[in-house]
Amino acid sequence: MAINPVPDHVPSEMVRDFSLFTSPGMAPTPNGDPHAAVACVHAGPPIFYSPCNTRGGRGTWVITRARDQRRVLQDTETFSSHRSIFSSALGENWPMIPLELDPPAHGVFRSLLNPLLSPKRVMVLEPAVRERAITLIDRIAASGTSCDVMKDFAFPFTVSIFLRLLGLPDHRLDTFVGWAKDLLHGDDVKRPAAARTIVAFIDELATKRRKEPVDDFMTFIVQAQVGGRRLTEEEVRGIGVLVFVAGLDTVAAAIGFGLAYLARNLKDQELLRREPDRIMLAAEELLRAYPTVQIIRVATKDIDFEGAPIRKGDYVSCATMIANRDPAEFECPNTVDLAREENRHAAFGYGPHRCLGSHLARREIVIGLEEWLARIPAFRIKKATAPITSGGHVFGLENLILDWS
Amino acid sequence: MRIIVHKAKCQGHARCSAQAPDVFKLDDEGYILPGDIEVAEGEQRLASRGARSCPERALELDRTPAARG
Ligand code: HEM
Ligand code: SF4
């Protein structure tokens, strides 16, 4: 990974040897705990500079307090989302929408998309989500007393809900899981190849729905109007690609980290199995303790932030895994307390870019846990296996082999 | 008890209405309806829990005597 030199305006005493990519515990680690590994930053200052804190090796400021992350993410005038991460990997320059737009353009698209994933809309989707979970888990239960939760449940579950949302048939499931894997975890050859495949797929789907509209997400997008005009091809692509990348790995990882915790904490597992009413609150605590996303913003102007000279163009990192372990915000932040109330965690971000899919993600996670606990008896991590965790832009879990023999 | 709604801060997390759907009403996009909320006698506990669940701090409890009256 190429490391850029620390810019001259960053005082050397503000530079720390810390990175979500290269610090200890961030590389793929058997039985790792990357969340605990980053929780150490609260002993230090509210802001510091990390010389290498993106996949491309760029430096970022790191905001360590939840309160300050709220300030940054609510202030979109100073801290912009405009970056084109996905398309720049293809040597192109178009935004994922609404993620990489700033207000006021952001709000226009956000309002368009909000009803598609609103709490009300998610209630309508719920029976289909539950049906998918039950089918997958029943098949697992019938075929033995062990499985790899990531491969056999978490990924197929989230991908199939994504397919349903886009109005696509389930038989393409394996293809999509493959693309998603390559895109998120592939090497420098596989990643851009997968990105190109996904763009081509989204473009083709949009063309198809323009010609033959049906009642689904993509048809809605190609027919939608903003400011009295149809969306451009680039805008449709920006939305389609974002929904693809935002909703797969994140939900699968949340389910994986949650079940890994329960596999290691049998008392909590038994409590939730006996009293499923507790699962909704417990899911919030698992999201707090094991969030997955590092949010990045770009400074639009020079600003002194808690004593740090942020300069126009600097990257600013608001890692949700850091906010969620802030002792100023959460009592005993490193203890998982499944009955924690008023859990105002940052797993879905703060400010106008708050996760558009959060209501759906929450239902997927709760339903996944409910149906898993109802159908699989007391489970543990299978002996002689180790879940492999990783840090990065999106924290992940490669495998989770459970055993209930 | 009254809840002051800072509508501009609401980002549609819907945590308030997850706690107390009868107190916190959302629009079709899932954001809180504008206007402060007078909380009925029996709903105060749930309502204050809902207000304290807002990640954006958009909901403020007003317990001044005027608000109680
Ligand atoms: C547990 C699962 C999930 C987590 C932890 C998560 C996390 C996040 C976070 C932290 C952001 C804010 C990014 C930023 O401010 O730059 C975000 C944005 C977004 N998420 Fe999620 N997400 C999850 C699931 C989903 C799902 C299932 C979907 C789609 C169906 C989705 C769609 C989006 C979209 C479209 C945005 C951009 C919103 C905007 O910019 O206005 N997410 N997500
Ligand atoms: S919890 Fe806060 S941000 Fe969310 S809908 Fe309610 S008021 Fe809005």
XYZ file of C-alpha atoms in Angstrom, chain A residues 130-326:
197
model
C -39.036 -13.722 7.077
C -39.938 -16.328 4.490
C -36.397 -16.182 3.041
C -34.826 -16.538 6.477
C -36.995 -19.520 7.358
C -36.336 -21.319 4.065
C -32.579 -20.922 4.378
C -32.394 -21.892 8.056
C -34.735 -24.864 7.655
C -32.456 -26.173 4.938
C -29.414 -25.755 7.207
C -31.148 -27.446 10.142
C -32.210 -30.363 7.954
C -28.759 -30.964 6.549
C -26.684 -31.411 9.699
C -25.463 -29.937 12.956
C -22.888 -27.491 11.643
C -22.600 -24.828 8.946
C -20.693 -21.766 7.849
C -23.133 -19.009 8.767
C -21.582 -16.510 6.351
C -21.659 -18.750 3.292
C -24.822 -20.713 4.082
C -27.006 -18.040 5.637
C -25.845 -14.424 5.997
C -24.782 -13.823 2.379
C -27.540 -15.724 0.561
C -30.101 -14.108 2.889
C -29.009 -10.516 2.272
C -28.362 -11.012 -1.417
C -31.740 -12.617 -2.009
C -33.513 -9.725 -0.280
C -31.549 -7.348 -2.478
C -32.640 -9.338 -5.556
C -36.238 -9.175 -4.449
C -35.959 -5.440 -3.907
C -34.649 -5.032 -7.440
C -37.286 -7.426 -8.753
C -34.828 -10.103 -9.896
C -35.284 -13.873 -9.724
C -33.480 -15.893 -7.063
C -31.697 -18.203 -9.489
C -29.078 -15.489 -10.039
C -28.158 -15.617 -6.354
C -24.786 -17.349 -6.687
C -23.682 -15.013 -9.460
C -24.454 -12.000 -7.300
C -22.798 -13.398 -4.204
C -19.687 -13.937 -6.344
C -19.686 -10.365 -7.664
C -20.221 -8.938 -4.214
C -17.345 -11.022 -2.794
C -14.951 -9.996 -5.564
C -15.927 -6.355 -5.290
C -15.557 -6.132 -1.540
C -12.754 -8.565 -0.854
C -11.087 -9.251 -4.186
C -7.542 -8.276 -5.158
C -6.544 -5.411 -7.451
C -7.532 -7.433 -10.518
C -10.816 -8.900 -9.292
C -12.128 -5.707 -7.721
C -12.252 -3.476 -10.817
C -13.438 -6.418 -12.915
C -16.353 -6.973 -10.530
C -17.063 -3.238 -10.481
C -17.282 -3.206 -14.277
C -19.555 -6.236 -14.297
C -21.876 -4.628 -11.771
C -22.036 -1.342 -13.692
C -22.817 -3.192 -16.918
C -25.479 -5.199 -15.147
C -27.145 -2.117 -13.646
C -27.054 -0.305 -17.007
C -28.611 -3.274 -18.736
C -31.309 -3.673 -16.110
C -32.164 0.034 -16.403
C -32.490 -0.274 -20.182
C -34.746 -3.293 -19.788
C -37.018 -1.549 -17.305
C -37.243 1.553 -19.493
C -38.558 -0.644 -22.293
C -40.719 -2.946 -20.179
C -41.715 -1.396 -16.886
C -42.708 -3.687 -14.026
C -43.506 -2.967 -10.380
C -40.030 -2.816 -8.858
C -37.224 -0.566 -7.595
C -35.446 -0.108 -10.921
C -38.643 0.689 -12.823
C -39.416 3.328 -10.201
C -35.964 4.847 -10.648
C -36.043 4.994 -14.451
C -39.525 6.539 -14.424
C -38.866 8.972 -11.573
C -38.646 12.730 -12.008
C -36.392 15.191 -10.233
C -36.936 18.889 -10.781
C -39.345 18.175 -13.630
C -37.046 15.874 -15.629
C -36.221 12.184 -15.846
C -33.005 10.904 -14.258
C -29.948 10.665 -16.494
C -28.350 7.295 -17.213
C -25.468 8.234 -14.977
C -27.808 9.064 -12.104
C -29.695 5.800 -12.477
C -26.373 3.952 -12.453
C -25.173 5.892 -9.404
C -28.247 4.818 -7.450
C -28.243 1.204 -8.625
C -24.577 0.660 -7.874
C -24.885 2.197 -4.418
C -27.802 0.012 -3.399
C -25.741 -2.952 -4.575
C -22.633 -2.109 -2.562
C -24.314 -0.624 0.517
C -26.693 -3.355 1.497
C -24.917 -6.687 1.056
C -21.745 -6.963 3.075
C -22.961 -4.668 5.836
C -26.022 -6.680 6.790
C -24.227 -10.015 6.376
C -21.394 -8.843 8.629
C -23.863 -7.544 11.241
C -25.605 -10.918 11.357
C -22.238 -12.704 11.487
C -20.763 -10.601 14.285
C -24.029 -10.922 16.227
C -24.181 -14.704 15.953
C -20.451 -14.961 16.744
C -21.059 -13.053 19.974
C -23.977 -15.329 20.880
C -21.949 -18.450 20.040
C -19.342 -17.322 22.568
C -21.815 -16.152 25.218
C -24.195 -18.996 25.831
C -26.090 -17.318 28.665
C -27.074 -14.411 26.449
C -27.884 -16.852 23.662
C -30.184 -18.857 25.923
C -31.857 -15.704 27.253
C -32.725 -14.505 23.754
C -33.930 -17.957 22.728
C -36.182 -18.182 25.789
C -37.404 -14.588 25.570
C -37.426 -13.566 21.902
C -39.071 -10.246 22.816
C -35.608 -9.138 23.871
C -34.115 -9.592 20.403
C -35.078 -6.172 19.069
C -33.230 -4.347 21.846
C -30.369 -6.856 21.734
C -29.908 -6.272 17.997
C -29.324 -2.569 18.682
C -26.640 -3.405 21.208
C -24.964 -5.815 18.787
C -25.022 -3.063 16.140
C -23.483 -0.701 18.665
C -20.732 -3.072 19.728
C -19.956 -4.441 16.246
C -20.649 -1.737 13.653
C -18.894 -2.056 10.324
C -18.514 1.218 8.443
C -15.824 3.889 8.393
C -17.374 7.137 7.107
C -15.080 9.592 5.276
C -15.617 13.269 4.531
C -13.525 15.853 2.662
C -12.983 19.318 4.154
C -14.337 22.057 1.863
C -12.416 24.806 3.649
C -9.740 25.395 6.268
C -11.066 24.911 9.784
C -9.541 24.464 13.217
C -11.259 21.534 14.846
C -10.552 20.833 18.523
C -7.078 22.278 18.012
C -6.345 20.442 14.770
C -5.588 22.492 11.629
C -7.844 20.772 9.096
C -7.125 22.189 5.639
C -9.302 22.243 2.533
C -9.094 18.853 0.802
C -8.090 16.894 3.920
C -9.925 13.626 4.537
C -11.759 13.302 7.846
C -12.649 9.855 9.181
C -15.699 9.241 11.350
C -15.424 5.549 12.095
C -18.680 4.230 13.528
C -16.738 1.592 15.451
C -14.888 4.387 17.235
C -18.000 6.483 18.011
C -19.794 3.430 19.356
C -17.074 2.685 21.916
C -16.850 6.268 23.222
